[in-house]
Coordinates of C-alpha atoms in Angstrom, one line a residue:
M1 CA 7.7 -22.6 14.8
D2 CA 6.4 -24.6 11.9
P3 CA 6.4 -23.1 8.4
Q4 CA 2.6 -23.0 8.2
T5 CA 2.3 -21.1 11.5
Q6 CA 4.9 -18.6 10.3
I7 CA 3.0 -18.0 7.1
E8 CA -0.2 -17.5 9.0
L9 CA 1.4 -15.0 11.4
E10 CA 3.0 -13.1 8.6
A11 CA -0.4 -12.9 6.8
A12 CA -2.1 -11.7 10.0
A13 CA 0.6 -9.0 10.4
F14 CA 0.1 -7.9 6.8
R15 CA -3.7 -7.8 7.2
R16 CA -3.2 -5.7 10.4
L17 CA -0.8 -3.3 8.6
Q18 CA -3.3 -3.0 5.7
K19 CA -6.2 -2.2 8.2
H20 CA -4.0 0.3 10.0
L21 CA -3.2 2.1 6.8
M22 CA -6.7 1.9 5.2
E23 CA -8.9 2.5 8.3
D24 CA -6.9 3.8 11.3
R25 CA -4.6 6.1 9.4
S26 CA -6.2 7.0 6.1
D27 CA -5.0 10.5 6.9
A28 CA -1.3 9.5 6.4
Q29 CA -0.5 10.5 2.8
N30 CA 1.4 8.2 0.5
I31 CA 3.9 10.9 -0.4
D32 CA 4.7 11.4 3.3
M33 CA 5.1 7.7 3.8
M34 CA 7.4 7.5 0.8
N35 CA 9.5 10.4 2.1
L36 CA 9.7 9.0 5.6
A37 CA 9.8 5.2 5.1
G38 CA 10.6 4.7 1.4
F39 CA 7.3 2.8 0.7
C40 CA 3.6 3.5 0.7
R41 CA 0.2 1.9 0.0
N42 CA 1.0 1.8 -3.7
C43 CA 4.2 -0.1 -3.0
L44 CA 2.3 -2.6 -0.9
S45 CA -0.3 -3.1 -3.6
R46 CA 2.4 -3.6 -6.2
W47 CA 4.2 -6.2 -4.0
Y48 CA 0.8 -7.9 -3.6
Q49 CA 0.4 -7.9 -7.4
E50 CA 3.9 -9.1 -8.0
A51 CA 3.4 -12.0 -5.5
A52 CA 0.2 -13.0 -7.3
N53 CA 2.0 -12.9 -10.7
E54 CA 4.9 -14.9 -9.4
R55 CA 2.4 -17.6 -8.5
G56 CA 0.8 -17.6 -11.9
I57 CA -2.2 -15.5 -10.9
D58 CA -2.8 -12.9 -13.6
M59 CA -3.3 -9.6 -11.8
S60 CA -2.9 -6.1 -13.2
K61 CA -1.6 -3.1 -11.4
E62 CA -5.1 -1.7 -11.0
E63 CA -6.4 -5.1 -9.7
G64 CA -3.6 -5.2 -7.2
R65 CA -4.4 -1.7 -6.0
E66 CA -8.1 -2.5 -5.7
A67 CA -7.2 -5.7 -3.7
F68 CA -5.1 -3.7 -1.3
Y69 CA -7.1 -0.5 -1.1
G70 CA -10.4 -2.4 -0.9
M71 CA -11.8 -0.1 -3.6
P72 CA -10.8 1.3 -6.9
Y73 CA -7.7 3.5 -6.5
D74 CA -9.4 6.5 -8.0
D75 CA -12.1 6.2 -5.4
W76 CA -9.5 6.1 -2.6
K77 CA -7.7 9.2 -4.0
A78 CA -11.0 11.2 -4.2
K79 CA -11.9 10.2 -0.7
F80 CA -8.6 10.5 1.2
Q81 CA -5.7 11.9 -0.9
T82 CA -4.9 15.6 -0.5
E83 CA -2.7 17.8 -2.6
A84 CA 1.0 17.2 -1.7
S85 CA 2.7 20.3 -0.4
A86 CA 5.6 21.8 -2.4
E87 CA 7.9 20.7 0.4
A88 CA 6.7 17.1 0.3
Q89 CA 7.1 17.1 -3.5
A90 CA 10.6 18.5 -3.3
A91 CA 11.6 15.9 -0.7
F92 CA 10.2 13.2 -2.8
Q93 CA 12.1 14.4 -5.9
K94 CA 15.3 14.6 -3.8
S95 CA 15.1 11.1 -2.4
H96 CA 13.3 9.3 -5.3
G97 CA 13.8 11.4 -8.4

C-alpha cells in the first residue's frame, strides 16, 4: 500500500469513529469510555488539536473540541452528557486520579 492510500484509509477510519461516537452512540458517556478504554471524545479532540499545532496550525483546546464534536463543547454537554454516577466517578479517580 502506498503512503497516500494509507493516510486516506486512516482518515476514513477516524471519520467513521467520530461519526460513531457523535451520532450512533451519543449515549456513551465520556467518563464510562475513560473508565473502560482509557480515552474519550475529549482525548480525541485534544489529539486532533495537538496534531494541528504540530503542523503549525494555531488551534485552541476549545477549537479542537468544536472541530471534533461538530458543535461547541458546552452545547454537546447540555444535549448529551448526564451526571456521572458515584461509582463511575470513583472508578475514574481510582484509575486516573
